[in-house]
Coordinates of C-alpha atoms in Angstrom, one line a residue:
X1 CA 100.9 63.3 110.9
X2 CA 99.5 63.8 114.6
X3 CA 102.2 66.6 114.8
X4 CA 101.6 68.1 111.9
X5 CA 98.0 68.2 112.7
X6 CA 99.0 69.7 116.6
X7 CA 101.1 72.5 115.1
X8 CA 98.6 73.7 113.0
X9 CA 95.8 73.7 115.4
X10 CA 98.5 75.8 117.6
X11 CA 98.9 78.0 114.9
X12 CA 94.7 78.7 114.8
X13 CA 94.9 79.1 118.8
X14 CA 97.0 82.2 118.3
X15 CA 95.0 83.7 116.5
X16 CA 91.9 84.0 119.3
X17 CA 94.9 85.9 120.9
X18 CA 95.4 88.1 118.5
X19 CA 93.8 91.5 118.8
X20 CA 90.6 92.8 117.5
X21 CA 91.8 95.2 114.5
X22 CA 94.5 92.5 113.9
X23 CA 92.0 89.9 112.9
X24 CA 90.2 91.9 110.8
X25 CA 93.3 93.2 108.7
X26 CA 94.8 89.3 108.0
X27 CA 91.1 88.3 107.5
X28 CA 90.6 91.1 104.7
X29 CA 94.4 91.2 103.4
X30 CA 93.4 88.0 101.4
X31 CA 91.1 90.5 99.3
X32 CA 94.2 92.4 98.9
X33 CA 97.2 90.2 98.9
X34 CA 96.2 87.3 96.6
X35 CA 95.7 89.6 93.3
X36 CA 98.4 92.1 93.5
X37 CA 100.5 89.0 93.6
X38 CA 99.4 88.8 90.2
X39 CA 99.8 92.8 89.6
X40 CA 103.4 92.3 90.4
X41 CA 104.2 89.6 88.2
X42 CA 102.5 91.0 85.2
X43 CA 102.9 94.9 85.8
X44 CA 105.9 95.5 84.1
X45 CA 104.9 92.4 81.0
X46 CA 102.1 94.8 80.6
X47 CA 103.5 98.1 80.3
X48 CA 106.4 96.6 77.7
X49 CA 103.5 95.3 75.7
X50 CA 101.9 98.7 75.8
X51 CA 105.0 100.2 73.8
X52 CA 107.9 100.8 76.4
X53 CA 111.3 99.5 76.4
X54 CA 113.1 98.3 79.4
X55 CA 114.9 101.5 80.3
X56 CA 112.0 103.4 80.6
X57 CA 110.2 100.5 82.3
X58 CA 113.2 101.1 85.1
X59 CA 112.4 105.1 84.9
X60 CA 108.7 104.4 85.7
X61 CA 109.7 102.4 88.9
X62 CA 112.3 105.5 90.0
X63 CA 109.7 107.8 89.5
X64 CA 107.3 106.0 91.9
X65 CA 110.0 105.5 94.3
X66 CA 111.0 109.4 94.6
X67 CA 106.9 109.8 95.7
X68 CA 107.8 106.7 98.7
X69 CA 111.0 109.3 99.3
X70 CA 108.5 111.5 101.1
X71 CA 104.9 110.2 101.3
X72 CA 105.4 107.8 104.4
X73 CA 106.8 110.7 106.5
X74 CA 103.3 112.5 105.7
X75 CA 101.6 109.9 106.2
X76 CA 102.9 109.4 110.2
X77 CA 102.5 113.0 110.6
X78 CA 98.9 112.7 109.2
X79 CA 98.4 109.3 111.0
X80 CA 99.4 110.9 114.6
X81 CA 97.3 114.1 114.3
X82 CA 94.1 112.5 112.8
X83 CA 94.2 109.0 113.4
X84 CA 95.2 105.9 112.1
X85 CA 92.4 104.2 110.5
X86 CA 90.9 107.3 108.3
X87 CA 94.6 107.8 106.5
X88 CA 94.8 104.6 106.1
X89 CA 91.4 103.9 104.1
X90 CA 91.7 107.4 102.2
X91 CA 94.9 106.9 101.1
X92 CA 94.3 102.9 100.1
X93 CA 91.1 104.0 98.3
X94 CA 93.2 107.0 96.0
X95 CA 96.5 104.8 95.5
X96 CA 94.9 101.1 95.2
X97 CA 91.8 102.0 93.7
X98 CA 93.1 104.7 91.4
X99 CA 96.1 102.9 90.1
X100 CA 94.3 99.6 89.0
X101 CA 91.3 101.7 87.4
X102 CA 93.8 103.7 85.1
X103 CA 95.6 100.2 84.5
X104 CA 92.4 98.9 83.6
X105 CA 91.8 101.7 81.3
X106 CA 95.1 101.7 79.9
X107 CA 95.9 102.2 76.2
X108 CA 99.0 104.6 76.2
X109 CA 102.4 103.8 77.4
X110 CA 101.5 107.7 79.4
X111 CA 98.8 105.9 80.8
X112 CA 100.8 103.2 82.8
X113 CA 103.0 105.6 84.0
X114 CA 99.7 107.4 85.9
X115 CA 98.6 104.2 87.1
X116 CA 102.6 103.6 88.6
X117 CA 102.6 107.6 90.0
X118 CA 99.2 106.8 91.6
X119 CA 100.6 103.2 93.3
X120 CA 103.4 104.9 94.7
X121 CA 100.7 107.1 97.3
X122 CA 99.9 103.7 98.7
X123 CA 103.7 104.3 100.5
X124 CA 102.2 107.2 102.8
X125 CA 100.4 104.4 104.7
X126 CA 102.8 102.0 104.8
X127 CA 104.1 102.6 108.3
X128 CA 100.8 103.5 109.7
X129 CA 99.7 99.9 108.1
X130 CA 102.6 97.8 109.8
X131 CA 101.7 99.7 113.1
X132 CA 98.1 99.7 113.1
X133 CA 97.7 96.1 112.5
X134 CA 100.2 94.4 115.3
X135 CA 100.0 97.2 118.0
X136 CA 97.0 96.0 119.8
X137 CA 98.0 92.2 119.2
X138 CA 101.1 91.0 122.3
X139 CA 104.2 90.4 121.3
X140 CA 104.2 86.8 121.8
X141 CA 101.5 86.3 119.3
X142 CA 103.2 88.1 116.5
X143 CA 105.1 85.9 115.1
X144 CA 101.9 84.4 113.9
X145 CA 100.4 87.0 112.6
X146 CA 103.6 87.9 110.1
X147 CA 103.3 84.0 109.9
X148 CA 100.1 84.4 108.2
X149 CA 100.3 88.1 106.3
X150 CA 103.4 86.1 104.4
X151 CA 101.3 82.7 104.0
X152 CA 98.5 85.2 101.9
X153 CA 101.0 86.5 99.8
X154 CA 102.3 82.9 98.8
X155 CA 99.1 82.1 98.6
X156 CA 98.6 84.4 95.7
X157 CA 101.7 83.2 94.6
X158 CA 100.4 79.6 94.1
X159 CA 97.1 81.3 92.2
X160 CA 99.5 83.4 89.9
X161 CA 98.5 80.5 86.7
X162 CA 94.6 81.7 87.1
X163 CA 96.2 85.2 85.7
X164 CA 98.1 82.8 83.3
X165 CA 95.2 81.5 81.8
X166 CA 93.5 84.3 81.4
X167 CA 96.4 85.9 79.4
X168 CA 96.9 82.7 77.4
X169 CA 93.0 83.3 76.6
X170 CA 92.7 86.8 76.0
X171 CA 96.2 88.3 75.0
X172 CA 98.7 89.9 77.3
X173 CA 97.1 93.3 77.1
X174 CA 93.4 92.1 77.8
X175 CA 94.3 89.4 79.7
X176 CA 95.9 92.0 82.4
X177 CA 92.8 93.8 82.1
X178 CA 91.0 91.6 83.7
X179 CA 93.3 91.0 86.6
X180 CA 93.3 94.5 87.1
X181 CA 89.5 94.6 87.2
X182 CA 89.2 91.6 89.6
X183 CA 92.2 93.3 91.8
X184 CA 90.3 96.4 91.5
X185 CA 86.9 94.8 92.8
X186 CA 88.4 92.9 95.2
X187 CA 90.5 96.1 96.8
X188 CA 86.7 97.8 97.2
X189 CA 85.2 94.9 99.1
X190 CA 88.5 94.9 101.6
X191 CA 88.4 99.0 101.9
X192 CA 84.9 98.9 102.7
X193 CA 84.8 95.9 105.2
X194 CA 87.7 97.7 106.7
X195 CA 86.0 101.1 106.8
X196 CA 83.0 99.1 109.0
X197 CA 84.9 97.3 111.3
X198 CA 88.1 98.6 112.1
X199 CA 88.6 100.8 115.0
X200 CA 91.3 102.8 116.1
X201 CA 93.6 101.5 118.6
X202 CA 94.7 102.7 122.0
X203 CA 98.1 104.2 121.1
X204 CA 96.5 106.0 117.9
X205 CA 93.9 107.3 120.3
X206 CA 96.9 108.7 122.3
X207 CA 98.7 110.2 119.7
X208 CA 96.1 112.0 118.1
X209 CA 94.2 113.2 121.1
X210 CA 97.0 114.2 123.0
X211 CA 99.0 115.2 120.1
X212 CA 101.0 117.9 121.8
X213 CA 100.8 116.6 125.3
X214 CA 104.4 116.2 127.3
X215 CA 105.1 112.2 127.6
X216 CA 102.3 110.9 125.1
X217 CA 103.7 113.4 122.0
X218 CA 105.9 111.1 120.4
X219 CA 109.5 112.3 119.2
X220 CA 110.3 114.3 116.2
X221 CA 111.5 112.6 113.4
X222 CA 115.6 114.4 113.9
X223 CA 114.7 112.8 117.7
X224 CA 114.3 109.5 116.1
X225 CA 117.1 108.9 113.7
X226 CA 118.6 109.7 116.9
X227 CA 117.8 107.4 118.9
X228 CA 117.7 104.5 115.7
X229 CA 121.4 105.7 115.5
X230 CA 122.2 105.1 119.0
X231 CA 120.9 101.2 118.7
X232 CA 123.3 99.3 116.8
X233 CA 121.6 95.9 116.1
X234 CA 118.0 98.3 115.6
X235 CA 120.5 100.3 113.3
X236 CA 121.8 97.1 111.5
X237 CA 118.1 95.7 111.0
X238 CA 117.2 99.1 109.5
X239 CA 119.9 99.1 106.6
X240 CA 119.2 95.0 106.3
X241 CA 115.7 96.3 105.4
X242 CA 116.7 99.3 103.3
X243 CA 119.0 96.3 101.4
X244 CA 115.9 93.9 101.0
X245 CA 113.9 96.8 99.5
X246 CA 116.3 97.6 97.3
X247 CA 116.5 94.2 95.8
X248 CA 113.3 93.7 95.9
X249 CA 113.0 96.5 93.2
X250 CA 115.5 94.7 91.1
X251 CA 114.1 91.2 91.2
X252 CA 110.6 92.3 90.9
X253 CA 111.1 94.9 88.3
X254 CA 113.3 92.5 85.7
X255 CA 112.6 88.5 86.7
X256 CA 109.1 88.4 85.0
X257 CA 110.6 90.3 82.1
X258 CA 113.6 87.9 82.3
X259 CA 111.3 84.5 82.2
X260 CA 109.9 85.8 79.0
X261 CA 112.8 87.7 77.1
X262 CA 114.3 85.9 73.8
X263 CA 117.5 86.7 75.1
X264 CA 117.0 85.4 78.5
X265 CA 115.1 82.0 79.2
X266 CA 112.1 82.8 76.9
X267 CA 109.2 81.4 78.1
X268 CA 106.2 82.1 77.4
X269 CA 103.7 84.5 79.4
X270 CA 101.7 82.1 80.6
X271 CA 103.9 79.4 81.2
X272 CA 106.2 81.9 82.8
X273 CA 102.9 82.4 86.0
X274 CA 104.3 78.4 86.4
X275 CA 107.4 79.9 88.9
X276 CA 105.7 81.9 91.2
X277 CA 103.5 79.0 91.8
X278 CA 105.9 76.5 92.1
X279 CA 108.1 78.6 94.6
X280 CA 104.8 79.6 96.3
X281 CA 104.4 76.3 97.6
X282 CA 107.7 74.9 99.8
X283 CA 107.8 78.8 101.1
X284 CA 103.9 78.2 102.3
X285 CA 104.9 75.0 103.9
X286 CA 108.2 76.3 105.9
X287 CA 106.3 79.4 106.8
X288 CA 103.3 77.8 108.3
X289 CA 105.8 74.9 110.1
X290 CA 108.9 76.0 111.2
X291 CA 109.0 79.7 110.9
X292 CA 106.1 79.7 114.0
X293 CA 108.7 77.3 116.0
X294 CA 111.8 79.2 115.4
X295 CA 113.2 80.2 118.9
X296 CA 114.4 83.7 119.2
X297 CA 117.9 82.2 119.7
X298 CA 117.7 80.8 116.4
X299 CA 116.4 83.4 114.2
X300 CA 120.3 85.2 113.0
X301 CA 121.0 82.0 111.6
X302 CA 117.7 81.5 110.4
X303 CA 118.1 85.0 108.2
X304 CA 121.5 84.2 107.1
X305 CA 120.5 80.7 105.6
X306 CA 117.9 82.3 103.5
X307 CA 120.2 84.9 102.5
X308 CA 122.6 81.7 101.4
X309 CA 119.7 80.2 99.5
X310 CA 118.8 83.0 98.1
X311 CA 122.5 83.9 96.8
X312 CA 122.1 80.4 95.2
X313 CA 119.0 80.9 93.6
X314 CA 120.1 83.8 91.7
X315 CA 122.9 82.1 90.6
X316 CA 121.2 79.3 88.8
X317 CA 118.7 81.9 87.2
X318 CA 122.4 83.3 86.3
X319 CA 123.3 80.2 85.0
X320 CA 119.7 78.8 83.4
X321 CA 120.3 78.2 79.9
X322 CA 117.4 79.6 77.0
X323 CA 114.5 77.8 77.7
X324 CA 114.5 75.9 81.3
X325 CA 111.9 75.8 83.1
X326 CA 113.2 73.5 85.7
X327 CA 115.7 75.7 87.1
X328 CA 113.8 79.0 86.7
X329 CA 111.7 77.1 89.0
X330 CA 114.9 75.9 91.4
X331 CA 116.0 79.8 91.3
X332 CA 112.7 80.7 92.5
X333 CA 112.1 78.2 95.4
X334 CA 115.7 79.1 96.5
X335 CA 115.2 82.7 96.1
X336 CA 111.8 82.6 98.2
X337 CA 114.2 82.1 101.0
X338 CA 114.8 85.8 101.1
X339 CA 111.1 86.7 100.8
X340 CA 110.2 84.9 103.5
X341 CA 113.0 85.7 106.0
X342 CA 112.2 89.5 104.9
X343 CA 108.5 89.7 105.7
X344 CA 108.4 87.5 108.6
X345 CA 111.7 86.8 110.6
X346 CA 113.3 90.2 109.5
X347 CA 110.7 92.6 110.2
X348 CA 109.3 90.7 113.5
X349 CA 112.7 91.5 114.6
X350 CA 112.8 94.8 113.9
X351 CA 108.9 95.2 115.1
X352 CA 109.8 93.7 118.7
X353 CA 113.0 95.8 119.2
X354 CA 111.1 99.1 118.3
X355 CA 108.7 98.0 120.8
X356 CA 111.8 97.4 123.3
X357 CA 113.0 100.7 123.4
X358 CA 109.4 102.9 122.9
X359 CA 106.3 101.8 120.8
X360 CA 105.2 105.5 120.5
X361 CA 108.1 105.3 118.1
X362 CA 106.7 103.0 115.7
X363 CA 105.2 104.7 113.1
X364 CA 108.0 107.2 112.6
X365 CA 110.7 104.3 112.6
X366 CA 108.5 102.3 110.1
X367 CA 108.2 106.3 108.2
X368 CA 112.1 106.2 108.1
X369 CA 112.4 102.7 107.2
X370 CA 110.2 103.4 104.1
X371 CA 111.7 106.6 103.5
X372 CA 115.1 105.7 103.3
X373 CA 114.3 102.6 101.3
X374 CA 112.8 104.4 98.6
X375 CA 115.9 106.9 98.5
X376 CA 118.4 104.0 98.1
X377 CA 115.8 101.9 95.9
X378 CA 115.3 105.4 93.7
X379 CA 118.5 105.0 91.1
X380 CA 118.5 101.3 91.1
X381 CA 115.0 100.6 88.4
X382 CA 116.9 102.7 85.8
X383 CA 120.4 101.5 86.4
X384 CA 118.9 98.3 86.3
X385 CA 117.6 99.2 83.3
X386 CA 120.6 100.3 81.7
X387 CA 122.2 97.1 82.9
X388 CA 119.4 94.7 81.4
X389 CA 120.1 96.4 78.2
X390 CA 123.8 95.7 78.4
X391 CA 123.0 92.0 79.4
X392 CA 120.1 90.7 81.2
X393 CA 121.8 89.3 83.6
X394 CA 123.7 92.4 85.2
X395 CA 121.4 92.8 87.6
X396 CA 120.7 89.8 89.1
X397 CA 124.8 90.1 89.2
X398 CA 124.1 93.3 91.3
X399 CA 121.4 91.7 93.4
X400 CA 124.0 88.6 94.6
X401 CA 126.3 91.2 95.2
X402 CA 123.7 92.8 98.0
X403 CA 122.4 89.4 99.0
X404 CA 126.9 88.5 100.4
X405 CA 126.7 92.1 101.5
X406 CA 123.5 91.2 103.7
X407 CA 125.3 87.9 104.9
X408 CA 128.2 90.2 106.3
X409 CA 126.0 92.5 108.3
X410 CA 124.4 89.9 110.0
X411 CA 127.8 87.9 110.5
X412 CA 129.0 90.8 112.5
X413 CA 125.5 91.2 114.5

């Protein structure tokens, strides 16, 4: 217990190290974080109930992934000439604000596709995002910051049954309402609190007042993919991440629809807010113990035993037979492997090596990295449609496939 207690107060320490905008962004992602956990799981419950089938449920997702194909490498163009933190907040207000007010408003299956069109601008500021809220934070102290950014997300995760009961009070279609109006609420208290105290950092200060200036311009984006080409493990991390997005758009898009389908498990909606919970909670205790201790050393094996557990977990959601709750719930605690190894071990890796080779190349890498996830994510919604039709378990098939492709990249790393 006196360890336990050590490692957390160890944890807190870091986090005086931490720099001054990164403090503020983990501080004010809870605002963001916990509800569009619930967003996620229900989004796609929501627009079905609205009037669409499945297949044009996956068309929706393609469509908001061919805006990702070119809005991040805007918004690092935008980000270096006129600073970091104003794209940031003007974009987060149209995309995050404007998406869950049309949700919220919502009556028309045309309706939810706005609200998924408007969503997909928040992918211009991804990359300035993942730069502006590390860069002025050491390397060392990292680790704990991902640490925490995941730990809100799970978080959410655990609170996914408050969105439960309100949709086992209200109705799917008003139920979601109202988690889109608290998200909604929530996003303006976090954009404005970020508006007052963030500041832009010393690299963005570079870039955009020395924008054309010999050493301090940063490379073109043809420069780049370059130089990402000429790095093979940066190279490998980049398609390990374009992979993880891509199945992430599978597994988000069709598991919630999967829990609840009467051809599938068929639970019900709000029993169904019981798995994220449940697979919230050993994910929030690995995170906040061992993932802060893992040794560099360590951390290749570390990602390829989550990708294992995660192949495992989709195969007992494979295997679940109509109606079982326990082992939706196994295949989710297994399959957190993945979303934890992605959003902490995997990207701090990438993070640092950017930073290894030139940190005035972060926010174009990061532009590329969403970039060419969104192009490879693009087909798969509406295949995955097709293939849920066919049998709703084609494409967690698909998704294991990706997960043993993922374990041979980094088997040859």
């Amino acid at each position: 217990m006196t360890k336990i207690i050590e490692r957390i107060v160890r944890g807190f320490r870091d986090v005086k190290l931490w720099g001054r905008n990164t403090k503020i962004f983990v501080a004010t992602e809870i605002l963001y974080g916990i509800p569009m956990q619930w967003v996620w799981f229900y989004q796609g419950i929501f627009m079905v109930h609205l009037g669409m089938d499945v297949v044009l449920l996956g068309f929706i997702a393609m469509l908001s992934l061919i805006f990702q194909i070119f809005m991040p490498i805007i918004g690092g163009y935008l980000a270096d000439k006129f600073g970091r933190k104003p794209i940031l907040i003007a974009f987060d207000t149209f995309a995050g604000i404007g998406s869950t007010f049309v949700w919220l408003m919502a009556t028309e299956p045309w309706q939810a596709v706005l609200g998924a069109v408007l969503q997909a601008f928040s992918a211009t500021v991804l990359p300035v995002r993942e730069a502006l809220q590390i860069e002025d934070t050491e390397s060392a102290y990292r680790v704990s910051v991902y640490s925490f950014l995941t730990s809100i997300y799970l978080l959410g995760g655990i609170m996914t049954p408050i969105a439960g009961f309100l949709i086992s009070i209200y109705g799917v279609l008003q139920g979601c309402r109202y988690v889109f109006l608290i998200t909604m609420v929530s996003l303006m208290i976090m954009l404005i609190t970020r508006q007052t105290y963030l500041k832009q950092s010393k690299i963005s200060d570079l870039h955009s007042s020395h924008n054309d200036e010999g050493i301090l311009r940063s490379e073109g984006y043809i420069e780049t993919s370059k130089i990402l080409t000429k790095h093979t493990k940066l190279l490998t991390l980049f398609i390990l991440i374009i992979i993880g997005n891509m199945l992430f758009s599978l597994v988000n898009t069709f598991r919630p629809l999967y829990l609840i389908d009467a051809k599938a498990l068929a639970l019900n909606e709000s029993i169904a807010s019981i798995v994220p919970m449940a697979s919230s909670v050993p994910s929030l205790i690995v995170l906040s113990f061992l993932i802060p201790r893992l040794k560099h050393e360590h951390m290749r094996k570390a990602l390829i035993f989550s990708y294992v557990c995660s192949f495992f977990g989709l195969v007992a959601l494979i295997l679940a037979p109509k109606g079982s709750l326990i082992l939706a719930v196994l295949s989710a605690v297994l399959d957190s492997a993945r979303y934890i190894s992605f959003y902490s071990i995997l990207r701090l890796f990438f993070v640092n090596k950017i930073y290894e080779i030139n940190s005035l190349l972060i926010v174009k890498i990061m532009s590329l990295t969403t970039t060419f996830s969104a192009i490879a994510s693009c087909p798969v919604p509406l295949v995955g449609g097709y293939l849920y039709v066919a049998s709703p378990t084609l494409p967690f098939i698909v998704c294991a496939g990706f997960l043993a492709m993922s374990i041979g990249l980094m088997m040859k790393t």
